Coordinates of C-alpha atoms in Angstrom, one line a residue:
M1 CA -47.2 2.3 10.3
R2 CA -44.1 1.3 12.7
L3 CA -43.5 -2.3 9.8
N4 CA -43.9 0.6 7.2
L5 CA -41.0 3.0 8.6
I6 CA -38.8 -0.4 8.8
F7 CA -39.6 -1.1 5.4
I8 CA -38.6 2.1 4.6
L9 CA -35.2 2.6 6.8
L10 CA -34.0 -0.6 5.1
F11 CA -34.6 0.7 2.0
W12 CA -32.7 3.8 2.5
L13 CA -30.0 1.7 4.4
Q14 CA -29.6 -0.5 0.6
Q15 CA -28.9 3.1 -0.5
I16 CA -25.5 3.8 0.6
V17 CA -22.6 2.9 -1.8
A18 CA -19.3 3.2 -0.1
Q19 CA -19.5 2.0 4.0
P20 CA -17.4 4.4 6.3
F21 CA -13.8 3.2 7.1
I22 CA -11.2 4.6 9.4
L23 CA -7.0 3.4 10.2
L24 CA -6.2 2.8 13.3
E25 CA -2.5 3.4 14.4
Q26 CA -1.8 0.3 16.1
T27 CA 1.6 0.0 18.3
P28 CA 3.5 -3.4 18.1
S29 CA 7.3 -3.3 18.4
F30 CA 8.4 -3.4 14.6
T31 CA 11.4 -1.7 14.3
S32 CA 10.8 1.9 12.8
V33 CA 13.4 2.5 9.6
E34 CA 13.7 4.3 6.4
Y35 CA 14.7 3.1 2.5
G36 CA 12.7 -0.2 3.6
S37 CA 11.1 -1.9 1.6
V38 CA 7.4 -4.7 2.4
E39 CA 6.5 -8.2 1.1
F40 CA 3.5 -9.8 2.6
A41 CA 2.5 -13.6 2.5
D42 CA 1.6 -16.3 4.4
I43 CA 4.7 -18.6 4.5
D44 CA 4.2 -21.0 7.3
G45 CA 0.8 -21.8 5.5
D46 CA -1.5 -21.1 8.4
N47 CA -3.7 -19.6 5.8
D48 CA -2.8 -15.3 7.3
L49 CA -0.4 -12.9 6.3
D50 CA 2.9 -12.4 7.7
F51 CA 6.1 -9.9 6.1
L52 CA 9.0 -9.5 5.9
M53 CA 10.7 -5.5 6.6
T54 CA 13.7 -4.2 5.8
G55 CA 15.6 -0.6 6.0
G56 CA 17.7 1.7 7.6
S57 CA 16.8 1.6 11.4
S58 CA 19.5 3.5 14.1
S59 CA 21.2 0.8 15.3
G60 CA 21.9 -0.9 11.1
R61 CA 19.7 -1.9 8.5
I62 CA 17.4 -4.8 9.5
T63 CA 15.6 -7.5 8.1
K64 CA 13.0 -9.0 10.0
L65 CA 10.5 -11.9 9.2
Y66 CA 7.4 -11.6 10.9
K67 CA 4.8 -14.3 11.9
N68 CA 1.3 -13.6 12.1
D69 CA -1.5 -14.9 14.4
G70 CA -4.3 -14.8 12.6
S71 CA -5.5 -11.0 14.5
G72 CA -3.1 -9.3 13.5
N73 CA -0.5 -10.0 16.4
F74 CA 3.0 -10.3 15.1
T75 CA 5.9 -12.2 16.5
E76 CA 9.3 -12.0 14.6
S77 CA 10.8 -15.4 13.8
M78 CA 13.8 -15.8 15.2
E79 CA 14.1 -19.4 13.3
N80 CA 15.3 -17.1 10.5
S81 CA 18.9 -14.7 10.7
F82 CA 18.7 -12.2 7.5
I83 CA 21.3 -10.2 6.5
G84 CA 20.9 -6.2 7.0
L85 CA 19.7 -4.2 4.6
S86 CA 18.6 -1.0 2.8
G87 CA 17.1 -0.5 -0.6
A88 CA 16.2 -3.5 -0.6
S89 CA 13.7 -5.9 -3.3
I90 CA 12.0 -8.4 -1.6
A91 CA 9.9 -11.2 -4.0
F92 CA 8.0 -13.9 -2.5
A93 CA 6.3 -16.6 -4.5
D94 CA 6.7 -20.8 -5.0
I95 CA 9.7 -21.4 -6.9
D96 CA 9.3 -25.3 -7.1
G97 CA 6.4 -26.3 -6.8
D98 CA 5.5 -27.9 -3.1
N99 CA 3.0 -24.4 -2.5
Y100 CA 5.1 -22.6 -0.1
K101 CA 6.3 -19.3 -0.5
D102 CA 9.8 -19.3 -1.6
L103 CA 11.7 -15.6 -1.2
Y104 CA 14.6 -14.0 -3.2
I105 CA 15.3 -10.6 -1.9
S106 CA 18.3 -8.0 -2.6
G107 CA 19.6 -4.6 -1.4
S108 CA 22.6 -3.3 0.3
T109 CA 24.3 -4.3 4.2
D110 CA 25.2 -2.0 6.6
A111 CA 29.2 -2.9 5.5
D112 CA 27.7 -0.8 2.0
D113 CA 28.3 -4.0 0.2
N114 CA 25.2 -5.4 -2.4
F115 CA 23.3 -8.3 -2.1
A116 CA 21.1 -11.0 -3.9
K117 CA 20.1 -14.3 -2.3
L118 CA 17.2 -17.0 -3.1
Y119 CA 16.1 -19.2 -0.2
K120 CA 13.5 -21.7 -0.4
N121 CA 11.2 -22.5 2.2
D122 CA 10.6 -25.6 4.5
G123 CA 6.3 -24.8 5.1
S124 CA 6.9 -23.1 8.0
G125 CA 8.6 -20.7 7.6
N126 CA 11.7 -21.6 8.2
F127 CA 13.7 -20.5 4.6
T128 CA 17.8 -22.0 3.4
E129 CA 20.0 -20.3 1.0
V130 CA 20.2 -21.9 -2.5
D131 CA 23.6 -22.1 -4.3
Y132 CA 22.6 -19.3 -6.7
S133 CA 24.8 -16.7 -8.1
F134 CA 22.6 -13.9 -9.0
E135 CA 24.1 -10.3 -9.8
N136 CA 25.2 -8.3 -6.9
L137 CA 22.7 -5.2 -6.8
V138 CA 23.3 -1.4 -6.1
T139 CA 20.8 0.5 -4.2
R140 CA 17.2 0.8 -5.3
N141 CA 17.4 -2.4 -7.3
A142 CA 14.2 -4.0 -8.4
A143 CA 12.4 -7.8 -8.8
T144 CA 9.6 -9.6 -8.9
F145 CA 8.6 -13.4 -9.7
V146 CA 6.1 -14.1 -12.6
D147 CA 5.4 -16.8 -15.1
I148 CA 6.5 -14.9 -18.5
D149 CA 6.6 -17.7 -20.5
N150 CA 2.6 -19.4 -19.9
D151 CA 5.1 -22.7 -17.8
T152 CA 2.8 -22.3 -15.2
D153 CA 6.3 -21.7 -12.9
Q154 CA 7.4 -18.2 -11.7
D155 CA 10.4 -16.9 -13.4
L156 CA 12.4 -14.0 -11.9
I157 CA 13.1 -10.6 -13.6
I158 CA 15.7 -8.4 -12.3
A159 CA 17.3 -4.7 -12.3
G160 CA 19.3 -2.6 -11.0
Y161 CA 23.2 -1.4 -11.2
S162 CA 25.4 -4.0 -11.6
N163 CA 29.6 -3.7 -9.9
T164 CA 31.0 -6.6 -11.8
T165 CA 30.3 -4.5 -15.2
D166 CA 30.0 -1.4 -13.9
S167 CA 27.1 -0.7 -16.0
S168 CA 22.5 -1.2 -15.4
F169 CA 20.7 -4.3 -16.1
T170 CA 17.7 -6.4 -16.4
K171 CA 17.9 -9.4 -16.2
L172 CA 15.1 -12.6 -17.0
Y173 CA 15.8 -15.5 -15.1
M174 CA 13.9 -18.7 -16.7
N175 CA 12.6 -21.5 -14.0
D176 CA 12.5 -25.0 -15.0
G177 CA 9.7 -25.8 -12.5
L178 CA 11.8 -27.2 -9.9
G179 CA 13.5 -23.8 -8.5
N180 CA 16.2 -23.6 -11.2
F181 CA 17.1 -21.2 -13.0
T182 CA 18.5 -20.1 -16.3
E183 CA 19.2 -16.4 -17.7
N184 CA 17.7 -16.0 -20.5
T185 CA 20.2 -13.8 -22.4
G186 CA 17.6 -13.2 -25.6
V187 CA 15.3 -10.3 -24.4
P188 CA 16.0 -6.8 -25.3
F189 CA 15.2 -4.9 -21.9
E190 CA 17.2 -2.5 -21.6
G191 CA 19.2 -1.9 -18.1
V192 CA 17.6 -0.1 -15.1
T193 CA 18.9 1.9 -12.1
F194 CA 16.6 3.7 -9.7
G195 CA 14.0 1.7 -11.2
S196 CA 10.7 -0.3 -11.2
I197 CA 9.4 -3.6 -13.1
A198 CA 5.7 -3.6 -13.7
L199 CA 4.2 -6.3 -14.7
A200 CA 0.1 -6.5 -16.5
D201 CA -1.0 -8.6 -19.6
V202 CA -2.2 -5.2 -20.8
D203 CA -3.4 -6.3 -24.2
G204 CA -5.5 -8.8 -23.8
D205 CA -3.6 -12.0 -24.9
T206 CA -3.0 -13.3 -21.6
D207 CA 0.4 -13.1 -20.9
Q208 CA 2.3 -10.8 -18.7
D209 CA 3.9 -7.8 -20.5
V210 CA 6.7 -4.9 -19.0
V211 CA 7.3 -1.8 -18.1
L212 CA 10.9 -0.7 -16.8
S213 CA 11.1 3.2 -15.4
G214 CA 14.2 4.7 -14.3
V215 CA 17.5 5.6 -15.6
F216 CA 18.4 3.9 -17.8
G217 CA 22.5 2.9 -19.7
P218 CA 25.7 4.2 -17.5
I219 CA 25.7 6.2 -14.3
D220 CA 28.5 8.7 -12.8
F221 CA 27.8 8.3 -9.7
G222 CA 30.0 10.9 -8.5
G223 CA 27.2 13.4 -7.7
S224 CA 25.4 13.9 -11.4
L225 CA 22.2 14.4 -11.8
D226 CA 22.0 12.1 -15.1
L227 CA 20.5 10.0 -11.8
L228 CA 17.1 12.4 -12.3
N229 CA 17.4 11.7 -16.0
G230 CA 14.7 8.9 -16.4
S231 CA 12.6 6.9 -18.6
S232 CA 9.2 4.5 -18.9
K233 CA 9.7 1.8 -21.4
L234 CA 7.0 -1.1 -22.4
Y235 CA 8.0 -4.3 -23.9
I236 CA 4.9 -6.3 -25.5
N237 CA 5.4 -10.3 -24.9
D238 CA 4.6 -12.8 -27.6
G239 CA 3.4 -15.6 -25.3
S240 CA 6.6 -17.5 -24.4
G241 CA 8.7 -14.7 -23.3
N242 CA 10.2 -13.0 -26.0
F243 CA 9.8 -9.5 -26.2
T244 CA 9.1 -6.5 -28.8
E245 CA 9.4 -3.2 -26.7
K246 CA 6.4 -0.9 -27.9
L247 CA 7.8 2.5 -29.3
A248 CA 6.1 5.7 -28.8
T249 CA 4.1 5.7 -26.0
P250 CA 3.1 8.0 -23.7
F251 CA 4.7 7.2 -20.4
V252 CA 6.3 10.2 -18.5
G253 CA 9.8 9.3 -18.2
V254 CA 11.4 9.3 -14.1
S255 CA 14.0 8.5 -12.4
Y256 CA 13.6 7.0 -8.7
A257 CA 10.2 5.0 -9.9
V258 CA 7.8 3.4 -8.2
N259 CA 5.2 2.1 -11.1
K260 CA 2.0 0.0 -10.2
F261 CA -0.6 -1.5 -12.4
V262 CA -4.3 -1.8 -11.6
D263 CA -7.8 -1.2 -12.5
V264 CA -8.7 2.1 -11.5
D265 CA -12.4 2.4 -13.5
N266 CA -14.1 -1.7 -13.4
D267 CA -13.1 -1.9 -17.3
G268 CA -11.4 -5.1 -16.7
D269 CA -7.9 -3.5 -17.8
Q270 CA -5.1 -3.2 -15.7
D271 CA -3.9 0.8 -15.9
L272 CA -0.7 2.4 -15.1
L273 CA 0.1 4.5 -12.2
I274 CA 3.6 5.8 -12.6
T275 CA 6.0 8.1 -10.2
G276 CA 9.2 9.1 -9.8
M277 CA 11.5 12.5 -10.6
K278 CA 10.4 13.8 -13.2
N279 CA 12.6 14.7 -16.0
G280 CA 12.6 18.4 -17.3
G281 CA 16.4 20.0 -15.3
F282 CA 16.1 22.0 -12.1
P283 CA 13.8 22.0 -10.3
Y284 CA 13.4 18.4 -10.4
I285 CA 10.1 18.1 -9.4
G286 CA 8.2 14.8 -8.3
T287 CA 5.0 12.8 -11.2
S288 CA 2.6 10.5 -10.7
E289 CA 0.8 9.6 -13.5
L290 CA -2.7 7.3 -14.4
Y291 CA -2.7 5.9 -17.4
I292 CA -5.7 4.6 -18.7
N293 CA -5.5 1.1 -20.8
D294 CA -8.2 0.7 -23.2
G295 CA -8.1 -3.0 -23.1
L296 CA -5.1 -3.4 -26.2
G297 CA -2.5 -1.8 -24.6
N298 CA -2.8 1.8 -26.2
F299 CA -2.7 4.3 -22.6
T300 CA -4.1 7.5 -22.2
S301 CA -2.9 9.8 -19.2
T302 CA -5.8 11.0 -17.5
Y303 CA -5.4 12.4 -13.9
A304 CA -2.7 12.8 -11.4
F305 CA -2.4 12.5 -7.9
G306 CA 0.0 15.5 -8.0
P307 CA 3.9 16.0 -7.9
V308 CA 5.4 12.8 -5.7
A309 CA 8.8 11.2 -5.6
F310 CA 10.6 9.3 -3.3
A311 CA 7.3 6.9 -3.5
S312 CA 5.3 4.1 -1.6
I313 CA 2.4 3.5 -3.1
D314 CA 0.0 -0.1 -3.4
F315 CA -4.1 -0.2 -3.7
A316 CA -6.5 -1.4 -2.4
D317 CA -10.8 -1.1 -1.4
I318 CA -10.4 -0.2 1.5
D319 CA -13.9 1.0 1.5
G320 CA -16.0 -1.1 0.6
D321 CA -17.0 0.3 -2.5
G322 CA -15.7 -2.4 -5.1
D323 CA -12.9 -0.1 -6.7
Q324 CA -9.6 0.4 -5.8
D325 CA -8.2 3.3 -3.4
A326 CA -4.7 4.3 -2.9
F327 CA -2.2 5.5 -0.5
V328 CA -0.1 7.5 -1.8
G329 CA 3.3 8.8 0.0
G330 CA 6.3 10.7 -0.5
V331 CA 7.8 14.1 -1.4
D332 CA 7.0 16.7 -4.3
N333 CA 10.5 17.8 -5.4
F334 CA 14.0 17.3 -4.6
F335 CA 15.6 20.6 -3.6
S336 CA 13.1 21.9 -1.1
P337 CA 10.9 19.0 -0.4
N338 CA 8.1 19.1 1.6
C339 CA 5.7 15.6 2.5
V340 CA 3.1 14.4 0.3
T341 CA 0.9 11.4 2.0
E342 CA -2.7 11.1 1.3
I343 CA -5.2 7.9 1.0
F344 CA -7.2 8.5 -2.4
I345 CA -10.7 7.2 -2.7
N346 CA -11.8 6.3 -6.9
D347 CA -15.3 6.9 -7.0
G348 CA -15.1 3.1 -9.6
T349 CA -14.6 5.4 -12.6
G350 CA -10.6 6.2 -11.5
A351 CA -11.8 10.0 -10.4
F352 CA -10.1 10.3 -7.2
E353 CA -10.2 12.7 -4.8
P354 CA -8.6 12.9 -0.9
S355 CA -9.7 11.8 1.4
G356 CA -8.4 13.2 4.6
L357 CA -7.3 10.4 6.5
S358 CA -6.2 10.9 9.3
P359 CA -4.3 9.8 11.1
I360 CA -1.5 8.4 8.4
D361 CA 2.1 9.7 9.0
C362 CA 3.9 11.4 6.1
I363 CA 6.6 9.7 5.1
Y364 CA 8.8 9.2 2.0
F365 CA 11.9 6.8 0.4
G366 CA 10.1 4.5 2.5
A367 CA 7.7 1.2 2.4
A368 CA 3.5 0.8 1.9
A369 CA 1.8 -2.6 1.7
F370 CA -2.2 -2.8 2.1
A371 CA -2.5 -6.2 3.5
D372 CA -5.8 -7.9 5.3
V373 CA -3.5 -9.0 9.1
D374 CA -6.5 -9.5 11.3
G375 CA -9.1 -11.9 8.5
D376 CA -11.7 -9.0 9.1
T377 CA -12.2 -8.7 4.7
N378 CA -10.7 -5.4 5.2
P379 CA -7.2 -4.3 3.6
D380 CA -5.2 -2.9 6.2
L381 CA -2.1 -0.3 5.9
F382 CA 1.4 -1.0 6.9
L383 CA 3.4 1.9 7.2
S384 CA 8.1 2.7 7.4
G385 CA 9.4 5.5 6.1
G386 CA 11.3 9.1 7.3
L387 CA 10.5 12.5 7.9
L388 CA 12.2 15.2 5.9
D389 CA 13.5 17.1 9.0
N390 CA 15.1 13.5 10.3
S391 CA 13.6 13.4 13.4
F392 CA 13.2 10.0 13.8
V393 CA 11.5 7.2 11.4
L394 CA 8.3 5.2 12.0
T395 CA 7.2 1.1 11.0
N396 CA 3.8 1.6 11.9
L397 CA 0.5 -0.6 10.9
Y398 CA -3.0 0.9 10.7
K399 CA -5.9 -1.4 11.2
N400 CA -9.5 -0.9 9.3
E401 CA -11.9 -0.5 10.9
R402 CA -14.8 -0.2 8.6
V403 CA -18.2 0.0 10.1
S404 CA -20.1 -2.5 9.3
T405 CA -23.9 0.1 7.9
S406 CA -25.8 -2.9 8.6
V407 CA -29.5 -1.8 10.7
E408 CA -28.8 -3.6 13.8
F409 CA -25.1 -1.9 14.1
L410 CA -26.4 1.5 13.0
L411 CA -29.3 1.1 15.2
N412 CA -27.8 0.0 18.6
D413 CA -25.6 1.1 21.1
A414 CA -22.7 -1.7 20.4
S415 CA -20.1 -2.2 23.2
F416 CA -20.2 1.3 24.5
H417 CA -23.0 1.7 27.9
S418 CA -24.7 4.5 28.1
L419 CA -24.2 6.1 25.1
N420 CA -26.5 9.7 24.1
I421 CA -25.7 11.9 21.3
Y422 CA -27.7 15.5 21.6
P423 CA -29.4 17.6 20.5
N424 CA -30.6 15.2 17.4
P425 CA -31.7 16.1 15.3
A426 CA -29.3 19.2 16.1
N427 CA -29.1 23.0 14.8
T428 CA -26.6 24.3 16.6
D429 CA -23.3 24.4 16.2
K430 CA -22.1 21.9 18.3
V431 CA -23.3 17.8 19.7
F432 CA -22.3 16.3 22.7
I433 CA -21.6 12.5 23.0
D434 CA -21.9 11.0 26.7
Y435 CA -21.0 7.6 26.9
N436 CA -19.7 4.8 30.0
T437 CA -16.9 3.0 29.8
N438 CA -14.9 0.4 31.5
G439 CA -11.7 1.3 31.0
S440 CA -9.4 4.8 30.0
R441 CA -8.0 5.0 26.8
S442 CA -7.6 7.1 23.6
I443 CA -11.0 7.7 21.8
T444 CA -11.8 8.5 17.9
I445 CA -14.3 10.5 16.6
S446 CA -15.5 10.5 13.5
V447 CA -17.8 11.7 11.2
F448 CA -18.9 9.9 7.6
D449 CA -21.1 11.2 5.2
L450 CA -23.6 8.4 4.0
N451 CA -21.8 7.8 0.9
G452 CA -18.9 6.8 3.3
R453 CA -16.9 8.9 3.4
M454 CA -14.7 10.7 6.3
L455 CA -16.3 14.3 6.8
F456 CA -13.0 14.8 9.8
Q457 CA -12.1 12.8 12.5
Q458 CA -10.8 14.3 16.0
Y459 CA -9.4 12.8 19.4
G460 CA -9.9 12.5 23.1
Q461 CA -9.1 10.9 26.2
S462 CA -11.5 8.7 28.0
Q463 CA -11.7 7.8 31.8
I464 CA -13.5 4.7 33.1
G465 CA -17.2 6.1 34.3
Q466 CA -19.1 8.3 32.7
N467 CA -17.7 10.5 29.4
S468 CA -18.5 13.6 27.6
Q469 CA -17.3 14.5 24.4
V470 CA -18.1 17.9 22.2
I471 CA -18.1 17.4 18.1
D472 CA -18.2 21.2 16.5
I473 CA -20.4 20.2 13.9
R474 CA -20.5 24.0 11.7
S475 CA -18.8 22.5 8.5
L476 CA -21.5 20.3 8.3
T477 CA -24.6 21.0 6.2
Q478 CA -28.6 19.7 6.5
G479 CA -28.6 15.7 6.4
V480 CA -28.2 13.0 7.9
Y481 CA -24.5 11.9 9.1
V482 CA -23.0 8.8 10.6
V483 CA -21.4 9.4 13.7
H484 CA -18.3 6.7 14.7
L485 CA -16.1 6.3 18.2
N486 CA -14.1 3.9 18.5
D487 CA -11.7 3.4 21.8
G488 CA -9.6 1.1 20.7
V489 CA -12.2 -2.0 22.6
N490 CA -15.4 -0.5 22.6
V491 CA -17.1 0.7 19.3
S492 CA -20.7 2.6 18.3
S493 CA -21.8 4.4 15.4
H494 CA -25.0 6.4 15.2
K495 CA -27.0 8.5 13.5
I496 CA -27.0 12.0 13.6
T497 CA -28.9 14.8 12.0
I498 CA -28.1 17.9 10.7
H499 CA -30.8 20.7 10.8

């Protein structure tokens, strides 16, 4: 009988389609910034992810490089001295075939000068400026490395506003494989400012196509609301870096654009999210439009995350169920903005639901990036940005401590001592949690359903010795749930049954 019960339990656990997860705020000494950018890369060849960040801080604009020790602990690299920038674009790539991540960066300095430079990496994360004159850009420019002509080296696309020609531009620079770049003047890309560059093989022919969104053509920087009249254009690559604009796409026109390609429905092709300030006049509402690709480069709008502009977005499988979830942050409109910050969970078909996951700080004009910083295969989340009331700016790292659903982990007390949850089964309004700990720490208690969806979360403070916490379960219907405790050192998960 006992053996049969074990087999039944094993079968039940295999039905859990997603592992519970939780994002815990870390407290590293990163400089808090707004109008920032961040990019992760292994710059020193030690198989972990370091990062470069920029933005405006209380002491001026910064550009800082942080090296990872492999466990998600970061130390600022003092060997490199980069000029402080905000509204920057950062792109890492091996431009010269030595397997080291080189760097392109552009943005605006404290003196409001425009800056665009290329740096080569010596393999240890030390960067030396390359003597090459790229077009200087204004803030809210865009840049990305990509092999545009299938010759296995990394070319460079940059877009922004030229202070030499006083107009928008989008330029493609071809790499000779040794890190020497030559402008390709034959591309039909229209100049775009306050925009975004997104690249993917949209039509299944194994080359990289391009979507540009933002304000095209001349701009009146004297306060004109033309800054809010954007467009989106799709350019199809023939495989050799020759492009043709695809007309009559369904893409929304946006300014202050942030776009991402991602396969949201697990059908093997690249779908497209476009966010930004939507055209259409007062009151200038943000938008986030998700376009589903049929595999041939034909797109259909099926879902939006709601009104979002000045956005920070990224995708990752944060709950371990094999599909791409989303972080979306920004504001909903231009004149009377409300802050929008949410993690959305994908059901595997490209349908998203708000997770209600907290604590996630509300940001706009910021930066967001998922990256596994501690080598546990779970994507962690980096955020920087400012609050609407300008009360403060922030830079935070959130560790993803997705709860394992193995039999051993669910059924033991893990690292908490003398842990007891009662009554269990419960038919009351409250459940009590008693445990013993060896430190005074903040504790997070999270309740998940069996699909790994976090239902609610609460916080408390533990003292050395015996502790008791109370959770209100009136919002839970009958069924089985997982209660997860974490105080930053000790972690435990236990089932509770609600009658």
